[in-house]
Short mmCIF file of C-alpha atoms (C1' of nucleotides) in Angstrom, two decimals:
data_model
loop_
_atom_site.label_atom_id
_atom_site.label_comp_id
_atom_site.label_asym_id
_atom_site.label_seq_id
_atom_site.Cartn_x
_atom_site.Cartn_y
_atom_site.Cartn_z
CA MET A 395 250.93 128.08 -40.80
CA ALA A 396 250.95 125.00 -42.95
CA THR A 397 251.53 125.68 -46.62
CA LEU A 398 250.64 123.39 -49.31
CA LYS A 399 251.78 123.50 -52.93
CA LEU A 400 249.20 121.72 -54.99
CA ASP A 401 251.82 120.36 -57.40
CA ASP A 402 253.52 118.74 -54.47
CA PHE A 403 250.37 117.15 -53.15
CA LEU A 404 250.63 113.47 -53.89
CA PRO A 405 246.89 112.66 -54.07
CA TYR A 406 246.64 115.35 -56.69
CA ARG A 407 249.53 113.99 -58.71
CA LEU A 408 248.21 110.55 -58.44
CA SER A 409 244.82 111.67 -59.65
CA ILE A 410 246.26 113.55 -62.60
CA ALA A 411 248.54 110.75 -63.74
CA SER A 412 245.69 108.11 -63.36
CA ASN A 413 243.25 110.24 -65.30
CA ARG A 414 245.71 110.76 -68.12
CA VAL A 415 246.33 107.07 -68.37
CA SER A 416 242.65 106.20 -68.21
CA ALA A 417 241.79 108.75 -70.84
CA ALA A 418 244.49 107.38 -73.15
CA ILE A 419 243.22 103.82 -72.60
CA ALA A 420 239.63 104.64 -72.89
CA SER A 421 240.03 106.48 -76.18
CA ALA A 422 242.18 103.72 -77.64
CA TYR A 423 239.59 101.04 -76.75
CA GLN A 424 236.79 103.14 -77.88
CA ALA A 425 238.42 103.82 -81.25
CA LEU A 426 239.80 100.27 -81.82
CA PHE A 427 236.98 98.14 -80.46
CA GLY A 428 234.02 100.30 -79.47
CA LEU A 429 234.49 99.12 -75.81
CA LYS A 430 234.21 101.22 -72.74
CA ILE A 431 236.71 100.65 -69.89
CA SER A 432 234.03 98.95 -67.84
CA GLU A 433 233.15 96.63 -70.71
CA TRP A 434 236.75 95.79 -71.40
CA ARG A 435 237.34 95.05 -67.71
CA LEU A 436 234.46 92.57 -67.79
CA VAL A 437 235.80 90.92 -70.94
CA ALA A 438 239.20 90.52 -69.36
CA VAL A 439 237.91 88.94 -66.21
CA ILE A 440 235.42 86.70 -67.96
CA ALA A 441 238.18 85.49 -70.22
CA GLU A 442 240.30 84.62 -67.19
CA GLY A 443 237.62 82.59 -65.57
CA PRO A 444 234.35 82.06 -67.33
CA GLY A 445 231.12 81.20 -65.56
CA MET A 446 231.05 84.08 -63.08
CA THR A 447 228.03 85.86 -61.88
CA GLN A 448 227.76 89.62 -62.14
CA GLN A 449 228.22 89.78 -58.39
CA ALA A 450 231.59 87.99 -58.73
CA LEU A 451 232.53 90.17 -61.53
CA GLY A 452 231.77 93.32 -59.44
CA LEU A 453 234.14 92.09 -56.80
CA ALA A 454 236.84 91.14 -59.30
CA THR A 455 236.71 94.47 -61.09
CA ARG A 456 235.92 96.57 -58.06
CA MET A 457 233.06 98.09 -60.02
CA ASP A 458 229.59 99.07 -58.77
CA LYS A 459 226.86 96.41 -59.55
CA VAL A 460 225.03 99.08 -61.60
CA THR A 461 228.13 99.52 -63.75
CA VAL A 462 228.50 95.78 -64.10
CA SER A 463 224.89 95.37 -64.99
CA ARG A 464 225.04 97.95 -67.76
CA ALA A 465 228.38 96.72 -69.12
CA ALA A 466 227.15 93.13 -69.19
CA ALA A 467 223.92 94.21 -70.89
CA ALA A 468 225.95 95.99 -73.57
CA LEU A 469 228.23 93.00 -74.09
CA VAL A 470 225.30 90.53 -74.37
CA GLU A 471 223.60 93.01 -76.77
CA ARG A 472 226.70 92.95 -78.86
CA GLY A 473 226.91 89.24 -78.84
CA LEU A 474 230.22 89.12 -77.07
CA VAL A 475 229.02 87.55 -73.90
CA ALA A 476 226.32 84.93 -73.28
CA ARG A 477 224.35 84.28 -70.12
CA GLN A 478 223.80 80.68 -69.01
CA PRO A 479 221.43 79.87 -66.29
CA ASN A 480 222.88 79.48 -62.93
CA PRO A 481 221.71 76.08 -61.65
CA GLY A 482 222.00 76.95 -58.05
CA ASP A 483 220.37 80.37 -58.12
CA GLN A 484 217.81 81.60 -60.58
CA ARG A 485 218.35 85.29 -59.87
CA SER A 486 221.77 85.27 -61.42
CA HIS A 487 223.45 83.97 -64.51
CA MET A 488 226.87 82.68 -65.46
CA LEU A 489 228.57 84.79 -68.01
CA ALA A 490 230.95 83.51 -70.57
CA LEU A 491 232.58 84.86 -73.78
CA THR A 492 230.97 83.73 -77.05
CA ALA A 493 233.26 82.78 -79.85
CA THR A 494 233.08 86.35 -81.13
CA GLY A 495 233.86 87.64 -77.63
CA GLN A 496 236.81 85.38 -77.46
CA ALA A 497 238.12 86.48 -80.77
CA LEU A 498 237.71 90.08 -79.68
CA TYR A 499 239.61 89.28 -76.44
CA ASP A 500 242.47 87.73 -78.39
CA ASP A 501 242.60 90.85 -80.41
CA VAL A 502 242.32 93.30 -77.54
CA ALA A 503 244.69 91.80 -75.06
CA PRO A 504 247.90 92.28 -77.01
CA LYS A 505 246.93 95.90 -77.72
CA ALA A 506 246.34 96.46 -74.04
CA LEU A 507 249.75 95.11 -73.16
CA GLU A 508 251.24 97.21 -75.86
CA LEU A 509 249.60 100.34 -74.55
CA GLU A 510 250.68 99.55 -71.01
CA ALA A 511 254.22 99.07 -72.33
CA ARG A 512 254.13 102.38 -74.08
CA VAL A 513 253.02 104.28 -70.96
CA PHE A 514 255.61 102.58 -68.76
CA ALA A 515 258.29 102.59 -71.33
CA GLY A 516 261.65 103.42 -69.84
CA PHE A 517 260.88 101.85 -66.49
CA SER A 518 263.06 99.01 -65.39
CA PRO A 519 261.42 95.78 -64.21
CA ALA A 520 262.54 96.60 -60.73
CA GLU A 521 260.93 100.09 -60.86
CA ILE A 522 257.76 98.57 -62.10
CA LYS A 523 257.77 96.08 -59.34
CA ALA A 524 258.31 98.74 -56.81
CA PHE A 525 255.62 100.86 -58.31
CA ARG A 526 253.08 98.06 -58.23
CA ALA A 527 253.95 97.41 -54.62
CA MET A 528 253.35 101.03 -53.73
CA LEU A 529 250.04 101.07 -55.41
CA ASP A 530 249.01 98.00 -53.36
CA ARG A 531 249.99 99.69 -50.16
CA ILE A 532 248.30 102.90 -51.09
CA GLU A 533 245.16 101.09 -52.12
CA ALA A 534 245.13 99.25 -48.76
CA SER A 535 245.72 102.31 -46.66
CA ALA A 536 243.00 104.22 -48.52
CA ALA A 537 240.54 101.44 -48.53
CA PRO A 538 239.17 101.98 -45.00
CA PHE A 539 237.65 105.31 -46.11
CA ASP A 540 236.13 103.75 -49.13
CA PRO A 541 232.92 101.98 -48.13
CA GLU A 542 233.26 99.43 -50.94
CA MET B 592 247.83 83.96 -77.47
CA ALA B 593 248.46 86.93 -75.15
CA THR B 594 246.92 86.57 -71.76
CA LEU B 595 246.17 89.41 -69.48
CA LYS B 596 245.35 89.17 -65.83
CA LEU B 597 243.37 92.31 -64.96
CA ASP B 598 244.93 92.50 -61.45
CA ASP B 599 248.37 92.66 -63.03
CA PHE B 600 247.41 95.37 -65.48
CA LEU B 601 249.03 98.56 -64.25
CA PRO B 602 246.66 101.09 -65.68
CA TYR B 603 243.92 99.28 -63.88
CA ARG B 604 245.79 99.17 -60.52
CA LEU B 605 246.67 102.83 -61.01
CA SER B 606 243.06 103.71 -61.56
CA ILE B 607 241.82 101.75 -58.58
CA ALA B 608 244.38 103.23 -56.22
CA SER B 609 243.83 106.78 -57.44
CA ASN B 610 240.06 106.40 -57.13
CA ARG B 611 240.27 105.14 -53.54
CA VAL B 612 242.48 107.96 -52.58
CA SER B 613 240.33 110.54 -54.31
CA ALA B 614 237.25 109.15 -52.68
CA ALA B 615 238.84 109.30 -49.20
CA ILE B 616 239.88 112.83 -49.76
CA ALA B 617 236.62 113.89 -51.32
CA SER B 618 234.59 112.62 -48.52
CA ALA B 619 236.88 114.13 -45.88
CA TYR B 620 236.74 117.58 -47.48
CA GLN B 621 233.00 117.38 -47.97
CA ALA B 622 232.38 116.30 -44.38
CA LEU B 623 234.78 118.73 -42.83
CA PHE B 624 234.44 121.83 -44.95
CA GLY B 625 231.77 121.31 -47.48
CA LEU B 626 234.23 121.56 -50.31
CA LYS B 627 234.43 119.53 -53.44
CA ILE B 628 237.88 118.54 -54.77
CA SER B 629 237.63 121.06 -57.57
CA GLU B 630 236.84 123.80 -55.12
CA TRP B 631 239.66 122.79 -52.78
CA ARG B 632 242.10 122.77 -55.60
CA LEU B 633 241.20 126.31 -56.49
CA VAL B 634 241.54 127.44 -52.93
CA ALA B 635 244.97 125.85 -52.71
CA VAL B 636 246.21 127.46 -55.90
CA ILE B 637 244.72 130.85 -55.11
CA ALA B 638 246.33 130.80 -51.71
CA GLU B 639 249.73 130.14 -53.34
CA GLY B 640 249.44 132.99 -55.71
CA PRO B 641 246.47 135.38 -55.46
CA GLY B 642 245.30 137.41 -58.41
CA MET B 643 245.02 134.72 -61.01
CA THR B 644 242.34 134.53 -63.68
CA GLN B 645 240.25 131.51 -64.17
CA GLN B 646 242.19 130.57 -67.27
CA ALA B 647 245.47 130.58 -65.28
CA LEU B 648 243.71 128.51 -62.61
CA GLY B 649 242.62 125.97 -65.14
CA LEU B 650 246.14 125.57 -66.35
CA ALA B 651 247.55 125.30 -62.75
CA THR B 652 244.94 122.72 -61.64
CA ARG B 653 244.65 120.91 -65.02
CA MET B 654 240.93 121.31 -64.78
CA ASP B 655 238.49 122.04 -67.50
CA LYS B 656 237.33 125.61 -67.78
CA VAL B 657 233.78 124.62 -67.08
CA THR B 658 234.82 122.94 -63.83
CA VAL B 659 236.87 126.02 -62.91
CA SER B 660 233.91 128.29 -63.69
CA ARG B 661 231.64 126.37 -61.52
CA ALA B 662 234.01 125.87 -58.61
CA ALA B 663 234.75 129.61 -58.72
CA ALA B 664 231.19 130.48 -58.73
CA ALA B 665 230.54 128.30 -55.71
CA LEU B 666 233.42 129.78 -53.83
CA VAL B 667 232.38 133.29 -54.55
CA GLU B 668 228.82 132.35 -53.57
CA ARG B 669 230.15 131.09 -50.27
CA GLY B 670 232.17 134.24 -49.70
CA LEU B 671 235.46 132.47 -49.71
CA VAL B 672 236.79 134.07 -52.85
CA ALA B 673 236.41 137.58 -54.25
CA ARG B 674 236.72 138.68 -57.87
CA GLN B 675 238.54 141.91 -58.54
CA PRO B 676 238.39 143.60 -61.94
CA ASN B 677 241.27 142.75 -64.23
CA PRO B 678 242.49 146.12 -65.40
CA GLY B 679 243.94 144.75 -68.62
CA ASP B 680 241.00 142.65 -69.75
CA GLN B 681 237.40 143.13 -68.81
CA ARG B 682 236.34 139.61 -69.80
CA SER B 683 238.22 138.14 -66.84
CA HIS B 684 238.68 138.73 -63.21
CA MET B 685 241.46 138.32 -60.65
CA LEU B 686 240.59 135.85 -57.93
CA ALA B 687 241.72 136.17 -54.39
CA LEU B 688 240.85 134.65 -51.09
CA THR B 689 238.69 136.65 -48.67
CA ALA B 690 239.60 136.74 -45.04
CA THR B 691 237.13 133.85 -44.53
CA GLY B 692 238.61 132.00 -47.37
CA GLN B 693 242.10 132.46 -46.06
CA ALA B 694 240.99 131.32 -42.63
CA LEU B 695 239.40 128.23 -44.22
CA TYR B 696 242.59 127.48 -46.02
CA ASP B 697 244.65 127.77 -42.92
CA ASP B 698 242.34 125.25 -41.49
CA VAL B 699 242.21 122.91 -44.45
CA ALA B 700 245.83 122.76 -45.45
CA PRO B 701 247.09 120.90 -42.29
CA LYS B 702 244.16 118.43 -42.57
CA ALA B 703 245.11 117.78 -46.19
CA LEU B 704 248.78 117.16 -45.30
CA GLU B 705 247.67 114.85 -42.46
CA LEU B 706 245.44 112.82 -44.80
CA GLU B 707 248.25 112.54 -47.31
CA ALA B 708 250.57 111.46 -44.53
CA ARG B 709 248.05 108.82 -43.44
CA VAL B 710 247.69 107.44 -46.95
CA PHE B 711 251.40 107.36 -47.56
CA ALA B 712 252.30 106.22 -43.98
CA GLY B 713 255.03 103.70 -43.98
CA PHE B 714 256.70 105.04 -47.01
CA SER B 715 260.26 106.25 -46.64
CA PRO B 716 261.14 109.67 -47.96
CA ALA B 717 263.17 107.90 -50.68
CA GLU B 718 260.25 105.89 -51.70
CA ILE B 719 258.01 108.90 -51.87
CA LYS B 720 260.53 110.66 -54.05
CA ALA B 721 260.79 107.81 -56.31
CA PHE B 722 256.96 107.49 -56.52
CA ARG B 723 256.59 111.09 -57.32
CA ALA B 724 259.23 110.83 -60.05
CA MET B 725 257.40 107.86 -61.60
CA LEU B 726 254.11 109.74 -61.60
CA ASP B 727 255.82 112.53 -63.47
CA ARG B 728 257.04 110.20 -66.08
CA ILE B 729 253.83 108.40 -66.44
CA GLU B 730 251.97 111.73 -66.74
CA ALA B 731 254.39 112.85 -69.44
CA SER B 732 254.22 109.63 -71.46
CA ALA B 733 250.36 109.45 -71.32
CA ALA B 734 250.04 113.15 -72.03
CA PRO B 735 250.27 112.94 -75.84
CA PHE B 736 247.06 110.92 -75.97
CA ASP B 737 245.30 113.42 -73.80
CA PRO B 738 244.25 116.44 -75.86
CA GLU B 739 244.51 118.78 -72.89
"C1'" DG C 509 205.79 74.67 -44.65
"C1'" DC C 510 205.40 79.96 -44.06
"C1'" DT C 511 206.62 84.20 -43.37
"C1'" DA C 512 210.44 87.79 -42.61
"C1'" DT C 513 214.60 89.05 -44.16
"C1'" DA C 514 218.50 89.07 -47.26
"C1'" DT C 515 220.47 88.94 -51.96
"C1'" DC C 516 220.96 89.35 -57.27
"C1'" DG C 517 220.19 92.22 -60.73
"C1'" DT C 518 217.60 96.13 -63.09
"C1'" DT C 519 215.59 100.55 -63.17
"C1'" DT C 520 214.95 105.27 -61.60
"C1'" DC C 521 216.47 109.45 -60.24
"C1'" DA C 522 219.51 113.15 -58.92
"C1'" DT C 523 224.14 114.55 -59.59
"C1'" DC C 524 228.37 115.36 -62.09
"C1'" DT C 525 231.00 115.97 -66.26
"C1'" DG C 526 232.82 118.05 -70.34
"C1'" DA C 527 231.77 119.28 -75.50
"C1'" DA C 528 229.73 122.63 -77.94
"C1'" DA C 529 226.98 126.85 -78.37
"C1'" DC C 530 227.05 131.12 -76.73
"C1'" DC C 531 227.93 136.21 -75.03
"C1'" DA C 532 230.93 139.90 -74.10
"C1'" DG C 533 235.10 141.84 -74.72
"C1'" DT C 534 239.72 142.05 -77.34
"C1'" DT C 535 242.95 142.05 -81.17
"C1'" DG C 536 244.87 142.27 -85.74
"C1'" DG C 537 244.67 143.66 -90.40
"C1'" DA C 538 242.88 146.39 -94.26
"C1'" DT D 1332 238.32 152.91 -87.78
"C1'" DC D 1333 236.12 149.08 -88.84
"C1'" DC D 1334 235.13 144.31 -88.97
"C1'" DA D 1335 236.73 139.40 -88.88
"C1'" DA D 1336 238.72 136.24 -86.04
"C1'" DC D 1337 239.86 135.12 -81.41
"C1'" DT D 1338 239.65 134.52 -76.23
"C1'" DG D 1339 237.69 134.42 -71.34
"C1'" DG D 1340 233.90 132.76 -69.12
"C1'" DT D 1341 229.03 130.98 -68.67
"C1'" DT D 1342 225.26 128.23 -70.06
"C1'" DT D 1343 223.12 124.28 -72.30
"C1'" DC D 1344 222.75 119.75 -73.41
"C1'" DA D 1345 223.78 114.89 -73.66
"C1'" DG D 1346 226.15 111.15 -71.60
"C1'" DA D 1347 228.05 108.83 -67.42
"C1'" DT D 1348 227.75 107.78 -62.58
"C1'" DG D 1349 226.09 105.68 -58.24
"C1'" DA D 1350 222.50 105.73 -54.33
"C1'" DA D 1351 218.19 104.17 -53.42
"C1'" DA D 1352 213.86 101.88 -54.73
"C1'" DC D 1353 212.28 97.86 -56.86
"C1'" DG D 1354 211.00 92.90 -58.54
"C1'" DA D 1355 212.23 88.34 -58.29
"C1'" DT D 1356 214.22 84.63 -55.97
"C1'" DA D 1357 216.68 82.43 -51.77
"C1'" DT D 1358 217.29 81.54 -47.05
"C1'" DA D 1359 216.59 81.36 -41.97
"C1'" DG D 1360 213.75 81.03 -38.00
"C1'" DC D 1361 209.77 79.52 -36.30
#
DNA sequence: GCTATATCGTTTCATCTGAAACCAGTTGGA
DNA sequence: TCCAACTGGTTTCAGATGAAACGATATAGC
């Protein structure tokens, strides 16, 4: 009979570790900038490459279009993001950071990197590289089940 | 100015990988056995060591007591778990698998291990060991932020 | 061109989640 | 032996989530 110790079950460990990290990040962003993770992700991607539609943002952040829609609305509401008309398609808009949004990003990004550094403190660059590579492979091998 | 590519941000990658794996497992359990992940975790822990209270189960599964309460109620309702009185404390019960519950567990456990194997296919034992160790360290270094 | 179908984004709704209030039972201190 | 404070567990409530329905625009086939 197969026996299974929950603590040895990798999907469980992965989930616990990920939830802890997410909770840490979420509360830091919320406290420091009033941003939810979904909003922060949008800001980061828009900063990388302005002028994306929500659909493109959804792909880039792997988030549901509903989540993107709500996060974008919140950012526009707060004046961090502006919508420009999309000449080629009137259903969508191009999103870009406002000056305020850019300033916020310039403020948030270092904090994010610092948090990351804190969580992964004590890992050598080689270990981090290996970890990243494993996440890629896991993501790929679990993707088929995930409709998205 | 610090720049941050979302795709290079480890907490993000960790979250995506974990969510994919969880989604895969959740849908498999739901389809095969009608179990949610919280319910499955309870079954696994109760099988390991019967006669635990919900409070102990919460610690063992790192789940909220509300989640444990609901999962336990569902399992009792389905006749997979039975509550025995706890002689030392009438507020709580000792939970154990029924024969049906045990049979289900015997059925579920191999499938779980198989799914895990599929997701982590292509990883050497050494890689898996290293990965597990990194998850432990991440969990520990993110824990201080997490009130639980 | 005109209609059928597909797509972008928002809204609705049903579900899930955990914080806080709650009830029942337990414990410690006067 | 009381009663105040505490603990195990359930219920309530408010917020978050995503599937499905929707409105508006785009596109393809005729």
